[in-house]
Amino acid sequence: MLTETTVPADEPRRGAEPLPAEAGAPAGVQSEWPPLAAQFASSPQGARLARRRAVRRMDEWGYPPASDASCAVALVVAELAANAVRHARVPGRDVGLRLALDTTAGLVRVEVADAASAKRLPAAPPSSAPDGESGRGLLLVDVLAVRWGSAPRHPLGKTVWAEISVPSPSPSPTTAGTE
C-alpha cells in the first residue's frame, strides 16, 4: 500500500524501493475501497485480461472507463503486464496484479508481480529509436506515474510498481447507493 506521496521537490529517484506489498496499509491510511488482487496467465491474453480487470475496478471505485484516471491506470497495467509476459515469463507461473486506491493521498498503486528474478528493471526508462517498434513502455509509465520502481518478491521473482495520481472518485453506478 501507499506510505507517502511526493512532490517534485522531494520526489525520490525513479526505481526507489517501495514498502513491500505484503506489509499492508500503513497506520493512519484508510481506504473504503477494497484492493484488487488477481492472477493472470503469463501470456498476451493474460496481460489483456489484467488491463480489462483494472478498468473494471477503476469503474467500481468511481472512475469511468473513459476518464483520464482510468485510462492512465489501464495503460500502466497494460505496459507492466506486457513486460512481465514478454521479458519475465516463467513457464507454469502466473503474473500477479494488485491495485490499491488511497483516497487520502489521491493515488492508485499498481503492482505487477512475476516469477523471474534474474532481470532487474532499469533505474531509468531506456531511450528508443524514433522508428523503433518497441521500447517506449517504461517511458509511458515514467510520464504517467508519480513514481515507479521494482522490488524483489519473496521467495521468487520481483514486483514492478507504479503510483498514479488520481482525483477524488465520483460515485458510479456500481458504487452509488451501496451505503
PDB file of N, CA, C and O in Angstrom, residues 70-132:
ATOM      1  N   SER A  70      -8.719   6.436 -15.191  1.00  0.00           N
ATOM      2  CA  SER A  70      -8.869   5.038 -15.605  1.00  0.00           C
ATOM      3  C   SER A  70      -7.964   4.721 -16.802  1.00  0.00           C
ATOM      4  O   SER A  70      -7.330   3.662 -16.840  1.00  0.00           O
ATOM      5  N   CYS A  71      -7.891   5.637 -17.743  1.00  0.00           N
ATOM      6  CA  CYS A  71      -7.035   5.411 -18.919  1.00  0.00           C
ATOM      7  C   CYS A  71      -5.562   5.343 -18.516  1.00  0.00           C
ATOM      8  O   CYS A  71      -4.811   4.509 -19.043  1.00  0.00           O
ATOM      9  N   ALA A  72      -5.132   6.190 -17.598  1.00  0.00           N
ATOM     10  CA  ALA A  72      -3.735   6.163 -17.153  1.00  0.00           C
ATOM     11  C   ALA A  72      -3.423   4.848 -16.445  1.00  0.00           C
ATOM     12  O   ALA A  72      -2.391   4.212 -16.711  1.00  0.00           O
ATOM     13  N   VAL A  73      -4.303   4.418 -15.553  1.00  0.00           N
ATOM     14  CA  VAL A  73      -4.087   3.154 -14.851  1.00  0.00           C
ATOM     15  C   VAL A  73      -4.102   1.995 -15.842  1.00  0.00           C
ATOM     16  O   VAL A  73      -3.255   1.097 -15.773  1.00  0.00           O
ATOM     17  N   ALA A  74      -5.041   2.004 -16.783  1.00  0.00           N
ATOM     18  CA  ALA A  74      -5.113   0.933 -17.779  1.00  0.00           C
ATOM     19  C   ALA A  74      -3.831   0.847 -18.597  1.00  0.00           C
ATOM     20  O   ALA A  74      -3.317  -0.253 -18.858  1.00  0.00           O
ATOM     21  N   LEU A  75      -3.296   1.992 -18.989  1.00  0.00           N
ATOM     22  CA  LEU A  75      -2.068   1.997 -19.786  1.00  0.00           C
ATOM     23  C   LEU A  75      -0.878   1.484 -18.981  1.00  0.00           C
ATOM     24  O   LEU A  75      -0.075   0.680 -19.469  1.00  0.00           O
ATOM     25  N   VAL A  76      -0.783   1.901 -17.723  1.00  0.00           N
ATOM     26  CA  VAL A  76       0.322   1.430 -16.880  1.00  0.00           C
ATOM     27  C   VAL A  76       0.209  -0.073 -16.641  1.00  0.00           C
ATOM     28  O   VAL A  76       1.196  -0.803 -16.757  1.00  0.00           O
ATOM     29  N   VAL A  77      -0.991  -0.555 -16.336  1.00  0.00           N
ATOM     30  CA  VAL A  77      -1.190  -2.005 -16.143  1.00  0.00           C
ATOM     31  C   VAL A  77      -0.831  -2.745 -17.425  1.00  0.00           C
ATOM     32  O   VAL A  77      -0.136  -3.765 -17.386  1.00  0.00           O
ATOM     33  N   ALA A  78      -1.287  -2.254 -18.572  1.00  0.00           N
ATOM     34  CA  ALA A  78      -1.000  -2.916 -19.846  1.00  0.00           C
ATOM     35  C   ALA A  78       0.499  -2.997 -20.099  1.00  0.00           C
ATOM     36  O   ALA A  78       1.011  -4.048 -20.505  1.00  0.00           O
ATOM     37  N   GLU A  79       1.223  -1.906 -19.864  1.00  0.00           N
ATOM     38  CA  GLU A  79       2.667  -1.898 -20.116  1.00  0.00           C
ATOM     39  C   GLU A  79       3.408  -2.821 -19.164  1.00  0.00           C
ATOM     40  O   GLU A  79       4.274  -3.597 -19.578  1.00  0.00           O
ATOM     41  N   LEU A  80       3.092  -2.743 -17.878  1.00  0.00           N
ATOM     42  CA  LEU A  80       3.807  -3.577 -16.907  1.00  0.00           C
ATOM     43  C   LEU A  80       3.471  -5.059 -17.097  1.00  0.00           C
ATOM     44  O   LEU A  80       4.349  -5.919 -16.995  1.00  0.00           O
ATOM     45  N   ALA A  81       2.207  -5.370 -17.374  1.00  0.00           N
ATOM     46  CA  ALA A  81       1.821  -6.766 -17.602  1.00  0.00           C
ATOM     47  C   ALA A  81       2.449  -7.295 -18.895  1.00  0.00           C
ATOM     48  O   ALA A  81       2.931  -8.434 -18.933  1.00  0.00           O
ATOM     49  N   ALA A  82       2.456  -6.482 -19.937  1.00  0.00           N
ATOM     50  CA  ALA A  82       3.079  -6.912 -21.194  1.00  0.00           C
ATOM     51  C   ALA A  82       4.571  -7.157 -21.002  1.00  0.00           C
ATOM     52  O   ALA A  82       5.123  -8.123 -21.538  1.00  0.00           O
ATOM     53  N   ASN A  83       5.242  -6.299 -20.239  1.00  0.00           N
ATOM     54  CA  ASN A  83       6.672  -6.506 -19.962  1.00  0.00           C
ATOM     55  C   ASN A  83       6.887  -7.791 -19.177  1.00  0.00           C
ATOM     56  O   ASN A  83       7.831  -8.540 -19.450  1.00  0.00           O
ATOM     57  N   ALA A  84       6.027  -8.049 -18.197  1.00  0.00           N
ATOM     58  CA  ALA A  84       6.160  -9.275 -17.405  1.00  0.00           C
ATOM     59  C   ALA A  84       5.987 -10.509 -18.283  1.00  0.00           C
ATOM     60  O   ALA A  84       6.725 -11.487 -18.155  1.00  0.00           O
ATOM     61  N   VAL A  85       5.035 -10.450 -19.189  1.00  0.00           N
ATOM     62  CA  VAL A  85       4.781 -11.583 -20.084  1.00  0.00           C
ATOM     63  C   VAL A  85       5.913 -11.755 -21.099  1.00  0.00           C
ATOM     64  O   VAL A  85       6.370 -12.864 -21.361  1.00  0.00           O
ATOM     65  N   ARG A  86       6.397 -10.647 -21.626  1.00  0.00           N
ATOM     66  CA  ARG A  86       7.417 -10.725 -22.683  1.00  0.00           C
ATOM     67  C   ARG A  86       8.818 -11.007 -22.160  1.00  0.00           C
ATOM     68  O   ARG A  86       9.564 -11.790 -22.737  1.00  0.00           O
ATOM     69  N   HIS A  87       9.192 -10.347 -21.070  1.00  0.00           N
ATOM     70  CA  HIS A  87      10.580 -10.412 -20.619  1.00  0.00           C
ATOM     71  C   HIS A  87      10.816 -11.258 -19.375  1.00  0.00           C
ATOM     72  O   HIS A  87      11.961 -11.576 -19.067  1.00  0.00           O
ATOM     73  N   ALA A  88       9.756 -11.579 -18.643  1.00  0.00           N
ATOM     74  CA  ALA A  88       9.956 -12.268 -17.359  1.00  0.00           C
ATOM     75  C   ALA A  88       9.078 -13.504 -17.241  1.00  0.00           C
ATOM     76  O   ALA A  88       8.728 -13.919 -16.148  1.00  0.00           O
ATOM     77  N   ARG A  89       8.759 -14.084 -18.359  1.00  0.00           N
ATOM     78  CA  ARG A  89       7.880 -15.245 -18.362  1.00  0.00           C
ATOM     79  C   ARG A  89       8.610 -16.472 -17.828  1.00  0.00           C
ATOM     80  O   ARG A  89       9.717 -16.790 -18.263  1.00  0.00           O
ATOM     81  N   VAL A  90       7.977 -17.138 -16.889  1.00  0.00           N
ATOM     82  CA  VAL A  90       8.476 -18.398 -16.360  1.00  0.00           C
ATOM     83  C   VAL A  90       7.373 -19.419 -16.588  1.00  0.00           C
ATOM     84  O   VAL A  90       6.254 -19.231 -16.089  1.00  0.00           O
ATOM     85  N   PRO A  91       7.649 -20.468 -17.358  1.00  0.00           N
ATOM     86  CA  PRO A  91       6.603 -21.455 -17.641  1.00  0.00           C
ATOM     87  C   PRO A  91       5.955 -21.984 -16.367  1.00  0.00           C
ATOM     88  O   PRO A  91       6.622 -22.285 -15.380  1.00  0.00           O
ATOM     89  N   GLY A  92       4.628 -22.042 -16.394  1.00  0.00           N
ATOM     90  CA  GLY A  92       3.884 -22.550 -15.250  1.00  0.00           C
ATOM     91  C   GLY A  92       3.639 -21.544 -14.151  1.00  0.00           C
ATOM     92  O   GLY A  92       3.020 -21.864 -13.142  1.00  0.00           O
ATOM     93  N   ARG A  93       4.114 -20.316 -14.315  1.00  0.00           N
ATOM     94  CA  ARG A  93       3.926 -19.284 -13.286  1.00  0.00           C
ATOM     95  C   ARG A  93       3.057 -18.157 -13.829  1.00  0.00           C
ATOM     96  O   ARG A  93       3.258 -17.687 -14.942  1.00  0.00           O
ATOM     97  N   ASP A  94       2.101 -17.724 -13.030  1.00  0.00           N
ATOM     98  CA  ASP A  94       1.205 -16.648 -13.423  1.00  0.00           C
ATOM     99  C   ASP A  94       1.835 -15.284 -13.140  1.00  0.00           C
ATOM    100  O   ASP A  94       2.841 -15.174 -12.453  1.00  0.00           O
ATOM    101  N   VAL A  95       1.185 -14.262 -13.648  1.00  0.00           N
ATOM    102  CA  VAL A  95       1.533 -12.876 -13.383  1.00  0.00           C
ATOM    103  C   VAL A  95       0.504 -12.361 -12.388  1.00  0.00           C
ATOM    104  O   VAL A  95      -0.696 -12.569 -12.566  1.00  0.00           O
ATOM    105  N   GLY A  96       0.962 -11.716 -11.330  1.00  0.00           N
ATOM    106  CA  GLY A  96       0.053 -11.170 -10.321  1.00  0.00           C
ATOM    107  C   GLY A  96      -0.187  -9.694 -10.550  1.00  0.00           C
ATOM    108  O   GLY A  96       0.706  -8.959 -10.952  1.00  0.00           O
ATOM    109  N   LEU A  97      -1.423  -9.267 -10.313  1.00  0.00           N
ATOM    110  CA  LEU A  97      -1.789  -7.853 -10.414  1.00  0.00           C
ATOM    111  C   LEU A  97      -2.412  -7.437  -9.093  1.00  0.00           C
ATOM    112  O   LEU A  97      -3.251  -8.149  -8.541  1.00  0.00           O
ATOM    113  N   ARG A  98      -2.002  -6.291  -8.608  1.00  0.00           N
ATOM    114  CA  ARG A  98      -2.604  -5.713  -7.409  1.00  0.00           C
ATOM    115  C   ARG A  98      -2.807  -4.234  -7.657  1.00  0.00           C
ATOM    116  O   ARG A  98      -1.897  -3.539  -8.115  1.00  0.00           O
ATOM    117  N   LEU A  99      -4.031  -3.752  -7.380  1.00  0.00           N
ATOM    118  CA  LEU A  99      -4.364  -2.329  -7.456  1.00  0.00           C
ATOM    119  C   LEU A  99      -4.882  -1.905  -6.098  1.00  0.00           C
ATOM    120  O   LEU A  99      -5.703  -2.621  -5.506  1.00  0.00           O
ATOM    121  N   ALA A 100      -4.430  -0.780  -5.624  1.00  0.00           N
ATOM    122  CA  ALA A 100      -4.923  -0.243  -4.360  1.00  0.00           C
ATOM    123  C   ALA A 100      -5.159   1.251  -4.526  1.00  0.00           C
ATOM    124  O   ALA A 100      -4.317   1.959  -5.090  1.00  0.00           O
ATOM    125  N   LEU A 101      -6.306   1.708  -4.038  1.00  0.00           N
ATOM    126  CA  LEU A 101      -6.663   3.120  -4.091  1.00  0.00           C
ATOM    127  C   LEU A 101      -6.465   3.728  -2.717  1.00  0.00           C
ATOM    128  O   LEU A 101      -6.994   3.224  -1.722  1.00  0.00           O
ATOM    129  N   ASP A 102      -5.703   4.794  -2.657  1.00  0.00           N
ATOM    130  CA  ASP A 102      -5.533   5.566  -1.427  1.00  0.00           C
ATOM    131  C   ASP A 102      -6.202   6.912  -1.674  1.00  0.00           C
ATOM    132  O   ASP A 102      -5.626   7.800  -2.305  1.00  0.00           O
ATOM    133  N   THR A 103      -7.449   7.042  -1.218  1.00  0.00           N
ATOM    134  CA  THR A 103      -8.201   8.271  -1.466  1.00  0.00           C
ATOM    135  C   THR A 103      -7.605   9.460  -0.719  1.00  0.00           C
ATOM    136  O   THR A 103      -7.698  10.585  -1.196  1.00  0.00           O
ATOM    137  N   THR A 104      -6.992   9.217   0.430  1.00  0.00           N
ATOM    138  CA  THR A 104      -6.384  10.304   1.200  1.00  0.00           C
ATOM    139  C   THR A 104      -5.222  10.929   0.432  1.00  0.00           C
ATOM    140  O   THR A 104      -5.104  12.146   0.345  1.00  0.00           O
ATOM    141  N   ALA A 105      -4.373  10.102  -0.140  1.00  0.00           N
ATOM    142  CA  ALA A 105      -3.212  10.586  -0.891  1.00  0.00           C
ATOM    143  C   ALA A 105      -3.552  10.907  -2.346  1.00  0.00           C
ATOM    144  O   ALA A 105      -2.772  11.555  -3.030  1.00  0.00           O
ATOM    145  N   GLY A 106      -4.706  10.430  -2.833  1.00  0.00           N
ATOM    146  CA  GLY A 106      -5.076  10.654  -4.232  1.00  0.00           C
ATOM    147  C   GLY A 106      -4.207   9.851  -5.185  1.00  0.00           C
ATOM    148  O   GLY A 106      -3.786  10.348  -6.217  1.00  0.00           O
ATOM    149  N   LEU A 107      -3.927   8.586  -4.810  1.00  0.00           N
ATOM    150  CA  LEU A 107      -3.061   7.738  -5.616  1.00  0.00           C
ATOM    151  C   LEU A 107      -3.664   6.356  -5.824  1.00  0.00           C
ATOM    152  O   LEU A 107      -4.340   5.830  -4.939  1.00  0.00           O
ATOM    153  N   VAL A 108      -3.399   5.794  -6.981  1.00  0.00           N
ATOM    154  CA  VAL A 108      -3.652   4.381  -7.235  1.00  0.00           C
ATOM    155  C   VAL A 108      -2.294   3.724  -7.386  1.00  0.00           C
ATOM    156  O   VAL A 108      -1.450   4.191  -8.159  1.00  0.00           O
ATOM    157  N   ARG A 109      -2.078   2.671  -6.629  1.00  0.00           N
ATOM    158  CA  ARG A 109      -0.826   1.914  -6.721  1.00  0.00           C
ATOM    159  C   ARG A 109      -1.088   0.678  -7.562  1.00  0.00           C
ATOM    160  O   ARG A 109      -2.001  -0.096  -7.286  1.00  0.00           O
ATOM    161  N   VAL A 110      -0.277   0.506  -8.592  1.00  0.00           N
ATOM    162  CA  VAL A 110      -0.334  -0.653  -9.484  1.00  0.00           C
ATOM    163  C   VAL A 110       0.890  -1.501  -9.188  1.00  0.00           C
ATOM    164  O   VAL A 110       2.007  -0.980  -9.158  1.00  0.00           O
ATOM    165  N   GLU A 111       0.691  -2.788  -8.965  1.00  0.00           N
ATOM    166  CA  GLU A 111       1.810  -3.714  -8.764  1.00  0.00           C
ATOM    167  C   GLU A 111       1.619  -4.906  -9.688  1.00  0.00           C
ATOM    168  O   GLU A 111       0.544  -5.499  -9.712  1.00  0.00           O
ATOM    169  N   VAL A 112       2.645  -5.228 -10.442  1.00  0.00           N
ATOM    170  CA  VAL A 112       2.638  -6.410 -11.306  1.00  0.00           C
ATOM    171  C   VAL A 112       3.801  -7.282 -10.874  1.00  0.00           C
ATOM    172  O   VAL A 112       4.953  -6.843 -10.877  1.00  0.00           O
ATOM    173  N   ALA A 113       3.481  -8.507 -10.484  1.00  0.00           N
ATOM    174  CA  ALA A 113       4.496  -9.437  -9.981  1.00  0.00           C
ATOM    175  C   ALA A 113       4.709 -10.560 -10.976  1.00  0.00           C
ATOM    176  O   ALA A 113       3.758 -11.070 -11.579  1.00  0.00           O
ATOM    177  N   ASP A 114       5.970 -10.941 -11.149  1.00  0.00           N
ATOM    178  CA  ASP A 114       6.303 -12.079 -11.997  1.00  0.00           C
ATOM    179  C   ASP A 114       7.279 -12.980 -11.250  1.00  0.00           C
ATOM    180  O   ASP A 114       7.757 -12.627 -10.177  1.00  0.00           O
ATOM    181  N   ALA A 115       7.564 -14.133 -11.822  1.00  0.00           N
ATOM    182  CA  ALA A 115       8.417 -15.113 -11.138  1.00  0.00           C
ATOM    183  C   ALA A 115       9.886 -15.023 -11.543  1.00  0.00           C
ATOM    184  O   ALA A 115      10.720 -15.721 -10.980  1.00  0.00           O
ATOM    185  N   ALA A 116      10.219 -14.177 -12.506  1.00  0.00           N
ATOM    186  CA  ALA A 116      11.606 -14.083 -12.959  1.00  0.00           C
ATOM    187  C   ALA A 116      12.357 -13.063 -12.127  1.00  0.00           C
ATOM    188  O   ALA A 116      11.980 -11.906 -12.060  1.00  0.00           O
ATOM    189  N   SER A 117      13.421 -13.504 -11.485  1.00  0.00           N
ATOM    190  CA  SER A 117      14.189 -12.566 -10.664  1.00  0.00           C
ATOM    191  C   SER A 117      15.543 -12.233 -11.272  1.00  0.00           C
ATOM    192  O   SER A 117      16.241 -11.375 -10.765  1.00  0.00           O
ATOM    193  N   ALA A 118      15.902 -12.890 -12.358  1.00  0.00           N
ATOM    194  CA  ALA A 118      17.222 -12.661 -12.948  1.00  0.00           C
ATOM    195  C   ALA A 118      17.332 -11.271 -13.569  1.00  0.00           C
ATOM    196  O   ALA A 118      18.348 -10.617 -13.460  1.00  0.00           O
ATOM    197  N   LYS A 119      16.274 -10.803 -14.223  1.00  0.00           N
ATOM    198  CA  LYS A 119      16.307  -9.496 -14.864  1.00  0.00           C
ATOM    199  C   LYS A 119      15.760  -8.449 -13.918  1.00  0.00           C
ATOM    200  O   LYS A 119      14.734  -8.629 -13.303  1.00  0.00           O
ATOM    201  N   ARG A 120      16.466  -7.333 -13.800  1.00  0.00           N
ATOM    202  CA  ARG A 120      16.024  -6.240 -12.953  1.00  0.00           C
ATOM    203  C   ARG A 120      15.549  -5.084 -13.823  1.00  0.00           C
ATOM    204  O   ARG A 120      16.078  -4.853 -14.904  1.00  0.00           O
ATOM    205  N   LEU A 121      14.605  -4.352 -13.323  1.00  0.00           N
ATOM    206  CA  LEU A 121      14.085  -3.179 -14.001  1.00  0.00           C
ATOM    207  C   LEU A 121      15.163  -2.103 -14.032  1.00  0.00           C
ATOM    208  O   LEU A 121      15.827  -1.879 -13.029  1.00  0.00           O
ATOM    209  N   PRO A 122      15.356  -1.424 -15.146  1.00  0.00           N
ATOM    210  CA  PRO A 122      16.341  -0.343 -15.162  1.00  0.00           C
ATOM    211  C   PRO A 122      15.900   0.801 -14.257  1.00  0.00           C
ATOM    212  O   PRO A 122      14.711   1.008 -14.037  1.00  0.00           O
ATOM    213  N   ALA A 123      16.867   1.546 -13.734  1.00  0.00           N
ATOM    214  CA  ALA A 123      16.566   2.680 -12.858  1.00  0.00           C
ATOM    215  C   ALA A 123      15.923   3.825 -13.622  1.00  0.00           C
ATOM    216  O   ALA A 123      15.235   4.647 -13.052  1.00  0.00           O
ATOM    217  N   ALA A 124      16.154   3.887 -14.922  1.00  0.00           N
ATOM    218  CA  ALA A 124      15.552   4.917 -15.766  1.00  0.00           C
ATOM    219  C   ALA A 124      15.028   4.244 -17.022  1.00  0.00           C
ATOM    220  O   ALA A 124      15.543   3.213 -17.441  1.00  0.00           O
ATOM    221  N   PRO A 125      13.988   4.815 -17.624  1.00  0.00           N
ATOM    222  CA  PRO A 125      13.469   4.204 -18.836  1.00  0.00           C
ATOM    223  C   PRO A 125      14.496   4.262 -19.958  1.00  0.00           C
ATOM    224  O   PRO A 125      15.239   5.240 -20.068  1.00  0.00           O
ATOM    225  N   PRO A 126      14.569   3.214 -20.778  1.00  0.00           N
ATOM    226  CA  PRO A 126      15.536   3.214 -21.874  1.00  0.00           C
ATOM    227  C   PRO A 126      15.112   4.181 -22.970  1.00  0.00           C
ATOM    228  O   PRO A 126      13.935   4.465 -23.130  1.00  0.00           O
ATOM    229  N   SER A 127      16.087   4.677 -23.687  1.00  0.00           N
ATOM    230  CA  SER A 127      15.743   5.514 -24.832  1.00  0.00           C
ATOM    231  C   SER A 127      15.481   4.593 -26.016  1.00  0.00           C
ATOM    232  O   SER A 127      16.037   3.516 -26.123  1.00  0.00           O
ATOM    233  N   SER A 128      14.595   5.021 -26.881  1.00  0.00           N
ATOM    234  CA  SER A 128      14.176   4.201 -28.008  1.00  0.00           C
ATOM    235  C   SER A 128      14.435   4.969 -29.299  1.00  0.00           C
ATOM    236  O   SER A 128      14.313   6.188 -29.337  1.00  0.00           O
ATOM    237  N   ALA A 129      14.752   4.236 -30.338  1.00  0.00           N
ATOM    238  CA  ALA A 129      14.922   4.859 -31.643  1.00  0.00           C
ATOM    239  C   ALA A 129      13.564   5.387 -32.103  1.00  0.00           C
ATOM    240  O   ALA A 129      12.543   4.738 -31.880  1.00  0.00           O
ATOM    241  N   PRO A 130      13.523   6.553 -32.737  1.00  0.00           N
ATOM    242  CA  PRO A 130      12.242   7.130 -33.156  1.00  0.00           C
ATOM    243  C   PRO A 130      11.409   6.198 -34.034  1.00  0.00           C
ATOM    244  O   PRO A 130      10.198   6.203 -33.964  1.00  0.00           O
ATOM    245  N   ASP A 131      12.070   5.396 -34.850  1.00  0.00           N
ATOM    246  CA  ASP A 131      11.342   4.498 -35.744  1.00  0.00           C
ATOM    247  C   ASP A 131      11.178   3.099 -35.174  1.00  0.00           C
ATOM    248  O   ASP A 131      10.622   2.225 -35.826  1.00  0.00           O
ATOM    249  N   GLY A 132      11.652   2.861 -33.956  1.00  0.00           N
ATOM    250  CA  GLY A 132      11.571   1.539 -33.350  1.00  0.00           C
ATOM    251  C   GLY A 132      10.134   1.133 -33.056  1.00  0.00           C
ATOM    252  O   GLY A 132       9.257   1.970 -32.838  1.00  0.00           O
TER     253      GLY A 132
END
